[in-house]
GROMACS .gro file of C-alpha atoms in nm:
model
  393
    1MET     CA    1  -2.509   1.753  -2.133
    2ILE     CA    2  -2.158   1.742  -2.103
    3THR     CA    3  -1.996   2.139  -1.872
    4SER     CA    4  -1.656   2.267  -1.888
    5ASP     CA    5  -1.474   1.970  -1.651
    6GLY     CA    6  -1.717   1.715  -1.770
    7ASP     CA    7  -2.095   1.743  -1.680
    8GLY     CA    8  -2.273   2.030  -1.835
    9ASP     CA    9  -2.323   2.236  -2.177
   10GLY     CA   10  -1.966   2.421  -2.077
   11ASN     CA   11  -1.817   2.481  -2.454
   12GLY     CA   12  -2.005   2.359  -2.660
   13SER     CA   13  -2.233   2.055  -2.761
   14ALA     CA   14  -2.198   1.683  -2.649
   15GLU     CA   15  -2.001   1.581  -2.970
   16ALA     CA   16  -1.787   1.831  -2.942
   17GLU     CA   17  -1.626   1.782  -2.615
   18LEU     CA   18  -1.629   1.442  -2.703
   19LEU     CA   19  -1.426   1.525  -2.951
   20GLY     CA   20  -1.227   1.754  -2.788
   21ARG     CA   21  -1.147   1.477  -2.503
   22VAL     CA   22  -0.974   1.227  -2.775
   23PHE     CA   23  -0.844   1.474  -2.906
   24LEU     CA   24  -0.632   1.558  -2.610
   25THR     CA   25  -0.555   1.193  -2.517
   26ARG     CA   26  -0.318   1.212  -2.833
   27VAL     CA   27  -0.161   1.506  -2.751
   28ILE     CA   28  -0.126   1.489  -2.337
   29GLU     CA   29   0.003   1.282  -2.111
   30PRO     CA   30  -0.158   1.076  -1.865
   31GLY     CA   31  -0.238   1.161  -1.547
   32ASP     CA   32  -0.073   1.514  -1.594
   33GLU     CA   33  -0.273   1.711  -1.334
   34THR     CA   34  -0.151   2.094  -1.502
   35ALA     CA   35  -0.353   1.982  -1.842
   36GLY     CA   36  -0.648   1.873  -1.648
   37ARG     CA   37  -0.602   2.222  -1.454
   38TRP     CA   38  -0.674   2.370  -1.787
   39VAL     CA   39  -1.019   2.123  -1.846
   40ARG     CA   40  -1.147   2.229  -1.513
   41GLU     CA   41  -1.112   2.637  -1.568
   42HIS     CA   42  -1.148   2.601  -1.972
   43GLY     CA   43  -1.354   2.348  -2.086
   44ALA     CA   44  -1.189   2.063  -2.304
   45VAL     CA   45  -1.326   2.224  -2.616
   46GLU     CA   46  -1.148   2.548  -2.513
   47VAL     CA   47  -0.786   2.378  -2.413
   48ALA     CA   48  -0.831   2.166  -2.814
   49ARG     CA   49  -0.891   2.485  -2.991
   50ARG     CA   50  -0.562   2.646  -2.768
   51LEU     CA   51  -0.414   2.361  -2.838
   52ARG     CA   52  -0.471   2.344  -3.186
   53GLU     CA   53  -0.436   2.749  -3.343
   54GLY     CA   54  -0.090   2.810  -3.091
   55GLY     CA   55  -0.110   3.134  -2.983
   56THR     CA   56  -0.008   3.250  -2.616
   57ALA     CA   57   0.090   2.924  -2.389
   58LEU     CA   58  -0.192   2.831  -2.078
   59SER     CA   59  -0.055   2.923  -1.816
   60GLY     CA   60   0.206   2.656  -1.605
   61VAL     CA   61   0.373   2.565  -1.888
   62SER     CA   62   0.734   2.648  -2.024
   63ALA     CA   63   0.762   2.824  -2.424
   64LYS     CA   64   0.953   2.460  -2.513
   65ARG     CA   65   0.741   2.217  -2.338
   66TRP     CA   66   0.393   2.454  -2.501
   67ALA     CA   67   0.579   2.412  -2.870
   68GLY     CA   68   0.585   2.019  -2.792
   69LEU     CA   69   0.230   2.014  -2.675
   70ARG     CA   70   0.119   2.190  -3.035
   71ALA     CA   71   0.392   1.918  -3.228
   72ARG     CA   72   0.098   1.669  -3.093
   73ALA     CA   73  -0.183   1.836  -3.136
   74GLU     CA   74  -0.032   1.918  -3.601
   75ARG     CA   75  -0.085   1.546  -3.558
   76ALA     CA   76  -0.385   1.475  -3.325
   77ASP     CA   77  -0.740   1.362  -3.571
   78PRO     CA   78  -1.008   1.276  -3.329
   79GLY     CA   79  -1.203   1.166  -3.605
   80ARG     CA   80  -0.955   0.942  -3.737
   81ASP     CA   81  -0.939   0.780  -3.418
   82LEU     CA   82  -1.302   0.764  -3.300
   83ALA     CA   83  -1.319   0.564  -3.602
   84VAL     CA   84  -1.023   0.319  -3.548
   85ALA     CA   85  -1.167   0.236  -3.215
   86ARG     CA   86  -1.520   0.197  -3.371
   87ALA     CA   87  -1.396  -0.039  -3.599
   88ALA     CA   88  -1.200  -0.239  -3.267
   89GLY     CA   89  -1.556  -0.301  -3.065
   90VAL     CA   90  -1.398  -0.014  -2.855
   91ARG     CA   91  -1.608   0.280  -2.716
   92PHE     CA   92  -1.480   0.629  -2.490
   93VAL     CA   93  -1.611   0.707  -2.191
   94THR     CA   94  -1.638   1.032  -2.085
   95PRO     CA   95  -1.705   1.251  -1.719
   96GLY     CA   96  -2.032   1.313  -1.710
   97ASP     CA   97  -2.119   1.016  -1.859
   98THR     CA   98  -2.377   0.706  -1.715
   99GLU     CA   99  -2.090   0.490  -1.775
  100TRP     CA  100  -1.866   0.716  -1.646
  101PRO     CA  101  -1.723   0.578  -1.283
  102ARG     CA  102  -1.775   0.877  -1.024
  103GLN     CA  103  -1.488   0.755  -0.793
  104LEU     CA  104  -1.180   0.811  -1.042
  105ASP     CA  105  -1.320   1.207  -0.997
  106ASP     CA  106  -1.119   1.154  -0.630
  107LEU     CA  107  -0.806   1.178  -0.856
  108GLY     CA  108  -0.885   1.563  -0.899
  109ASP     CA  109  -0.709   1.686  -1.201
  110ALA     CA  110  -0.490   1.396  -1.255
  111ARG     CA  111  -0.819   1.170  -1.346
  112PRO     CA  112  -0.826   1.073  -1.706
  113LEU     CA  113  -0.978   1.282  -1.983
  114GLY     CA  114  -1.171   1.000  -2.091
  115LEU     CA  115  -1.132   0.563  -2.107
  116TRP     CA  116  -1.093   0.392  -2.429
  117VAL     CA  117  -1.293   0.074  -2.316
  118ARG     CA  118  -1.358  -0.314  -2.509
  119GLY     CA  119  -1.581  -0.512  -2.390
  120ARG     CA  120  -1.984  -0.527  -2.323
  121PRO     CA  121  -2.044  -0.491  -1.920
  122SER     CA  122  -2.091  -0.171  -1.758
  123LEU     CA  123  -1.759   0.018  -1.655
  124ARG     CA  124  -1.950   0.249  -1.381
  125MET     CA  125  -2.122  -0.128  -1.280
  126TRP     CA  126  -1.806  -0.335  -1.288
  127ALA     CA  127  -1.592  -0.099  -1.082
  128LEU     CA  128  -1.854  -0.060  -0.773
  129ARG     CA  129  -1.785  -0.427  -0.656
  130SER     CA  130  -1.423  -0.426  -0.761
  131VAL     CA  131  -1.080  -0.515  -0.591
  132ALA     CA  132  -0.702  -0.503  -0.717
  133VAL     CA  133  -0.503  -0.772  -0.748
  134VAL     CA  134  -0.148  -0.643  -0.811
  135GLY     CA  135   0.267  -0.809  -0.761
  136ALA     CA  136   0.597  -0.869  -0.934
  137ARG     CA  137   0.614  -0.947  -1.306
  138ALA     CA  138   0.847  -1.223  -1.225
  139CYS     CA  139   0.675  -1.369  -0.957
  140THR     CA  140   0.756  -1.699  -0.815
  141GLU     CA  141   0.510  -2.006  -0.797
  142TYR     CA  142   0.423  -1.906  -0.485
  143GLY     CA  143   0.268  -1.561  -0.594
  144ALA     CA  144   0.118  -1.753  -0.928
  145HIS     CA  145  -0.074  -1.944  -0.692
  146MET     CA  146  -0.201  -1.688  -0.451
  147ALA     CA  147  -0.291  -1.456  -0.764
  148ALA     CA  148  -0.516  -1.723  -0.900
  149THR     CA  149  -0.647  -1.891  -0.603
  150LEU     CA  150  -0.736  -1.511  -0.392
  151SER     CA  151  -0.915  -1.374  -0.774
  152ALA     CA  152  -1.087  -1.734  -0.822
  153GLY     CA  153  -1.220  -1.680  -0.469
  154LEU     CA  154  -1.328  -1.324  -0.471
  155ALA     CA  155  -1.518  -1.374  -0.825
  156GLU     CA  156  -1.666  -1.683  -0.698
  157ARG     CA  157  -1.815  -1.389  -0.452
  158GLY     CA  158  -1.926  -1.161  -0.660
  159TRP     CA  159  -1.630  -0.916  -0.737
  160VAL     CA  160  -1.463  -0.809  -0.979
  161VAL     CA  161  -1.083  -0.851  -1.016
  162VAL     CA  162  -0.881  -0.558  -1.169
  163SER     CA  163  -0.536  -0.549  -1.261
  164GLY     CA  164  -0.295  -0.421  -1.474
  165GLY     CA  165  -0.257  -0.778  -1.769
  166ALA     CA  166   0.111  -0.791  -1.748
  167TYR     CA  167   0.332  -1.091  -1.735
  168GLY     CA  168   0.284  -1.269  -1.358
  169VAL     CA  169   0.053  -1.185  -1.084
  170ASP     CA  170  -0.132  -0.979  -1.273
  171GLY     CA  171  -0.161  -1.277  -1.576
  172ALA     CA  172  -0.219  -1.493  -1.254
  173ALA     CA  173  -0.479  -1.271  -1.080
  174HIS     CA  174  -0.629  -1.247  -1.430
  175ARG     CA  175  -0.628  -1.589  -1.497
  176GLY     CA  176  -0.801  -1.750  -1.173
  177ALA     CA  177  -1.099  -1.470  -1.177
  178LEU     CA  178  -1.202  -1.632  -1.526
  179GLY     CA  179  -1.162  -2.002  -1.435
  180ALA     CA  180  -1.313  -1.951  -1.204
  181GLY     CA  181  -1.633  -1.836  -1.440
  182GLY     CA  182  -1.610  -1.524  -1.278
  183ALA     CA  183  -1.560  -1.171  -1.370
  184THR     CA  184  -1.241  -0.947  -1.451
  185ALA     CA  185  -1.087  -0.577  -1.625
  186ALA     CA  186  -0.695  -0.517  -1.720
  187VAL     CA  187  -0.613  -0.182  -1.755
  188LEU     CA  188  -0.373  -0.108  -2.039
  189ALA     CA  189  -0.082   0.110  -2.060
  190CYS     CA  190  -0.104   0.156  -2.407
  191GLY     CA  191  -0.442   0.171  -2.661
  192VAL     CA  192  -0.668  -0.035  -2.540
  193ASP     CA  193  -0.702  -0.208  -2.951
  194ARG     CA  194  -0.311  -0.313  -2.904
  195PRO     CA  195  -0.278  -0.611  -2.692
  196TYR     CA  196   0.068  -0.570  -2.522
  197PRO     CA  197   0.290  -0.794  -2.363
  198PRO     CA  198   0.240  -0.938  -2.664
  199GLY     CA  199   0.228  -1.295  -2.483
  200HIS     CA  200  -0.096  -1.189  -2.362
  201ALA     CA  201  -0.275  -1.166  -2.639
  202GLY     CA  202  -0.508  -1.446  -2.659
  203LEU     CA  203  -0.495  -1.348  -2.273
  204LEU     CA  204  -0.624  -1.012  -2.329
  205ALA     CA  205  -0.872  -1.136  -2.626
  206ARG     CA  206  -1.017  -1.344  -2.418
  207ILE     CA  207  -1.066  -1.083  -2.107
  208ALA     CA  208  -1.185  -0.850  -2.320
  209GLU     CA  209  -1.468  -1.107  -2.421
  210GLN     CA  210  -1.627  -1.198  -2.101
  211GLY     CA  211  -1.529  -0.930  -1.915
  212LEU     CA  212  -1.312  -0.552  -2.000
  213VAL     CA  213  -0.992  -0.399  -2.086
  214VAL     CA  214  -0.959  -0.073  -2.045
  215GLY     CA  215  -0.707   0.252  -2.069
  216GLU     CA  216  -0.675   0.642  -2.074
  217LEU     CA  217  -0.494   0.623  -2.422
  218PRO     CA  218  -0.586   0.620  -2.802
  219PRO     CA  219  -0.602   0.351  -3.010
  220GLY     CA  220  -0.242   0.176  -3.160
  221ASP     CA  221  -0.028   0.403  -2.883
  222HIS     CA  222   0.253   0.249  -2.718
  223PRO     CA  223   0.375   0.201  -2.328
  224THR     CA  224   0.636   0.348  -2.205
  225ALA     CA  225   0.800   0.324  -1.853
  226SER     CA  226   0.552   0.623  -1.704
  227ARG     CA  227   0.280   0.548  -1.894
  228PHE     CA  228   0.275   0.200  -1.664
  229VAL     CA  229   0.328   0.405  -1.357
  230LEU     CA  230   0.062   0.642  -1.389
  231ARG     CA  231  -0.135   0.366  -1.524
  232ASN     CA  232  -0.144   0.211  -1.116
  233ARG     CA  233  -0.319   0.575  -1.033
  234VAL     CA  234  -0.652   0.438  -1.225
  235ILE     CA  235  -0.610   0.088  -1.118
  236ALA     CA  236  -0.618   0.230  -0.754
  237ALA     CA  237  -0.918   0.415  -0.827
  238LEU     CA  238  -1.140   0.270  -0.948
  239THR     CA  239  -1.152  -0.025  -0.681
  240ARG     CA  240  -1.276  -0.073  -0.335
  241GLY     CA  241  -0.918  -0.179  -0.236
  242THR     CA  242  -0.559  -0.267  -0.387
  243VAL     CA  243  -0.406  -0.636  -0.298
  244VAL     CA  244  -0.046  -0.755  -0.349
  245VAL     CA  245   0.057  -1.025  -0.359
  246GLU     CA  246   0.376  -1.023  -0.432
  247ALA     CA  247   0.619  -0.742  -0.419
  248ALA     CA  248   1.013  -0.664  -0.450
  249LEU     CA  249   1.114  -0.309  -0.243
  250ARG     CA  250   1.105  -0.113  -0.594
  251SER     CA  251   0.836  -0.353  -0.765
  252GLY     CA  252   0.584  -0.054  -0.970
  253SER     CA  253   0.298  -0.282  -0.767
  254LEU     CA  254   0.392  -0.076  -0.449
  255VAL     CA  255   0.280   0.265  -0.644
  256THR     CA  256  -0.027   0.077  -0.637
  257ALA     CA  257  -0.102   0.032  -0.318
  258ARG     CA  258   0.005   0.373  -0.203
  259ALA     CA  259  -0.198   0.550  -0.485
  260ALA     CA  260  -0.434   0.354  -0.316
  261GLN     CA  261  -0.378   0.434   0.040
  262ARG     CA  262  -0.358   0.817  -0.030
  263LEU     CA  263  -0.752   0.778  -0.197
  264GLY     CA  264  -0.841   0.663   0.102
  265ARG     CA  265  -0.911   0.289  -0.025
  266HIS     CA  266  -0.778  -0.047   0.197
  267THR     CA  267  -0.456  -0.157   0.052
  268MET     CA  268  -0.386  -0.531   0.151
  269GLY     CA  269  -0.088  -0.765   0.167
  270VAL     CA  270  -0.028  -1.198   0.054
  271PRO     CA  271   0.259  -1.210   0.346
  272GLY     CA  272   0.559  -1.472   0.140
  273PRO     CA  273   0.888  -1.628   0.294
  274ALA     CA  274   1.102  -1.385   0.519
  275THR     CA  275   1.323  -1.421   0.292
  276SER     CA  276   1.222  -1.402  -0.018
  277GLY     CA  277   1.310  -1.055  -0.169
  278LEU     CA  278   1.002  -1.064  -0.415
  279SER     CA  279   0.783  -1.056  -0.029
  280ALA     CA  280   1.058  -0.785   0.101
  281GLY     CA  281   0.823  -0.475  -0.069
  282VAL     CA  282   0.499  -0.663   0.042
  283HIS     CA  283   0.636  -0.674   0.437
  284GLU     CA  284   0.709  -0.330   0.385
  285LEU     CA  285   0.383  -0.217   0.340
  286LEU     CA  286   0.235  -0.449   0.568
  287ARG     CA  287   0.479  -0.271   0.862
  288GLY     CA  288   0.289   0.065   0.787
  289ASP     CA  289  -0.070   0.047   0.728
  290ALA     CA  290  -0.175  -0.252   0.495
  291VAL     CA  291  -0.392  -0.523   0.630
  292LEU     CA  292  -0.247  -0.840   0.618
  293VAL     CA  293  -0.480  -1.071   0.392
  294THR     CA  294  -0.422  -1.501   0.334
  295ASP     CA  295  -0.742  -1.537   0.055
  296ALA     CA  296  -1.022  -1.424  -0.036
  297ALA     CA  297  -1.272  -1.464   0.247
  298GLU     CA  298  -1.036  -1.172   0.443
  299VAL     CA  299  -1.005  -0.927   0.127
  300VAL     CA  300  -1.402  -0.955   0.163
  301GLU     CA  301  -1.410  -0.876   0.495
  302LEU     CA  302  -1.214  -0.576   0.448
  303VAL     CA  303  -1.378  -0.424   0.132
  304GLY     CA  304  -1.729  -0.567   0.179
  305ASP     CA  305  -2.051  -0.470   0.317
  306ILE     CA  306  -2.152  -0.541   0.669
  307GLY     CA  307  -2.156  -0.890   0.723
  308GLU     CA  308  -1.925  -1.041   0.484
  309LEU     CA  309  -1.738  -1.186   0.742
  310ALA     CA  310  -1.475  -1.406   0.695
  311PRO     CA  311  -1.466  -1.681   0.939
  312ASP     CA  312  -1.344  -1.715   1.247
  313ARG     CA  313  -0.968  -1.955   1.177
  314ARG     CA  314  -0.917  -2.214   1.421
  315GLY     CA  315  -0.749  -2.600   1.435
  316PRO     CA  316  -0.920  -2.904   1.446
  317VAL     CA  317  -1.194  -2.974   1.691
  318LEU     CA  318  -0.940  -3.191   1.941
  319PRO     CA  319  -1.187  -3.469   2.137
  320THR     CA  320  -1.117  -3.272   2.497
  321ASP     CA  321  -1.264  -2.912   2.330
  322LEU     CA  322  -1.602  -3.079   2.338
  323LEU     CA  323  -1.585  -3.099   2.755
  324GLU     CA  324  -1.681  -2.839   3.004
  325PRO     CA  325  -1.414  -2.672   3.101
  326ARG     CA  326  -1.379  -2.769   3.499
  327SER     CA  327  -1.334  -3.131   3.371
  328ARG     CA  328  -1.075  -3.008   3.079
  329GLN     CA  329  -0.895  -2.862   3.391
  330VAL     CA  330  -0.875  -3.141   3.586
  331LEU     CA  331  -0.791  -3.313   3.297
  332GLU     CA  332  -0.487  -3.108   3.253
  333GLY     CA  333  -0.444  -3.164   3.575
  334LEU     CA  334  -0.297  -3.481   3.565
  335PRO     CA  335   0.110  -3.534   3.461
  336ALA     CA  336   0.207  -3.627   3.135
  337ARG     CA  337   0.410  -3.989   3.298
  338GLY     CA  338   0.303  -4.143   3.608
  339ALA     CA  339   0.074  -4.149   3.874
  340ALA     CA  340  -0.133  -3.886   4.078
  341GLY     CA  341  -0.361  -3.894   4.378
  342ALA     CA  342  -0.642  -3.732   4.393
  343GLU     CA  343  -0.510  -3.421   4.651
  344GLU     CA  344  -0.248  -3.353   4.353
  345ILE     CA  345  -0.512  -3.341   4.120
  346ALA     CA  346  -0.727  -3.107   4.249
  347CYS     CA  347  -0.421  -2.920   4.358
  348ARG     CA  348  -0.327  -2.841   4.017
  349ALA     CA  349  -0.659  -2.837   3.852
  350GLN     CA  350  -0.772  -2.550   4.134
  351THR     CA  351  -1.066  -2.721   4.255
  352THR     CA  352  -1.154  -2.924   4.570
  353GLN     CA  353  -1.035  -3.335   4.648
  354ASP     CA  354  -1.432  -3.450   4.608
  355ASP     CA  355  -1.482  -3.190   4.288
  356ALA     CA  356  -1.142  -3.362   4.158
  357VAL     CA  357  -1.240  -3.711   4.247
  358ALA     CA  358  -1.632  -3.733   4.077
  359ARG     CA  359  -1.464  -3.528   3.746
  360LEU     CA  360  -1.236  -3.803   3.752
  361TYR     CA  361  -1.455  -4.064   3.752
  362GLU     CA  362  -1.669  -3.894   3.461
  363LEU     CA  363  -1.306  -3.916   3.283
  364ARG     CA  364  -1.270  -4.253   3.340
  365ALA     CA  365  -1.634  -4.324   3.176
  366LEU     CA  366  -1.527  -4.132   2.870
  367GLY     CA  367  -1.193  -4.373   2.826
  368TYR     CA  368  -0.957  -3.993   2.940
  369VAL     CA  369  -0.807  -4.159   3.282
  370GLU     CA  370  -0.752  -4.476   3.422
  371ARG     CA  371  -0.708  -4.561   3.830
  372HIS     CA  372  -0.408  -4.700   3.881
  373GLY     CA  373  -0.354  -4.822   4.239
  374ASP     CA  374  -0.445  -4.471   4.431
  375GLY     CA  375  -0.332  -4.360   4.193
  376TRP     CA  376  -0.483  -4.146   3.844
  377LYS     CA  377  -0.366  -4.155   3.498
  378LEU     CA  378  -0.373  -4.084   3.158
  379THR     CA  379  -0.503  -4.353   2.919
  380ARG     CA  380  -0.307  -4.351   2.619
  381GLN     CA  381  -0.611  -4.183   2.394
  382ALA     CA  382  -0.545  -3.872   2.600
  383MET     CA  383  -0.241  -3.847   2.629
  384ILE     CA  384  -0.343  -3.792   2.190
  385SER     CA  385  -0.558  -3.578   2.299
  386VAL     CA  386  -0.423  -3.325   2.485
  387ARG     CA  387  -0.067  -3.327   2.342
  388GLY     CA  388  -0.264  -3.215   2.061
  389GLY     CA  389  -0.372  -2.890   2.238
  390ARG     CA  390  -0.249  -2.829   2.540
  391SER     CA  391   0.067  -2.948   2.734
  392PRO     CA  392  -0.019  -3.135   3.013
  393ARG     CA  393   0.155  -3.047   3.347
   0.00000   0.00000   0.00000
């Protein structure tokens, strides 16, 4: 059953609560904390009744704003919205439903009144193991490549990639996950039955078929600049962490990252060229509390369970890496050009002359050094190998 704040009986039946919340999605803008407080204190059914019937305004709003909400309320028809949604294969998930992702409750009074969901998987189950991948709309080829590659890697590891369905990094992230046969969810700033941007109609249809398309706004509603910004808090709250691939200093994707930080989620950034304005916002994040990541393994190490560690990063294994440390030290004691005596080599290697001579004969058997009169010198093989690691003295 559903309460006045979405978790029990409250002011009416479950059906009345559902209709009240659907009604409010048509009247109240996403993220309105004043209206969220009304719902928490009075319940969705009572708030909907007050808006329909008028009378004294609820606390925290001016008479002018109350009149504007009342005008919207007169045009709202929750029954029609639910019918349109059902015809489009869309369901409405509310707080207290088994499918409701409880991490959204971290938004407090700014949490969604409910979410319109298109697609078969369970939103709650998918959100438990999800990562947001966001970034610039006008991204570079590098940004698109990194978003797609990183998202494909996450999908292959069983993670759900969440983004905003926009051009640029968002689209590349969704395509990367889909191309890997993995899971992805798009959180829109408009009705989920309305493909936006129009150029992504095919992509969004594919996401709805294989994954989830999610939004706060009722069927047919259009996006606005403020709705895009407010949508980002949902992306941040739904996921275990947010990765920003490319972002200018005023990019909307930074809003998602900062919301993630406020919510205690992991925040990550993919570095780009120091000269690129499209990476300036990411670099600013990395100068703060964000963590630098370069691939899916590093993301999973941060947001995943204990034991999901990224492999150690190192260069190629050189033949000299396989030598005992003391033998390698003697080898590094030889000059880059010309020969040196055993006493000089021992001094450089910080060992005794007898030890140096014994190891020089071992190194000769391995093809690293050769006798040259009374001295020792590097072979061509050793010069190539040593230069690939540490330079000899």
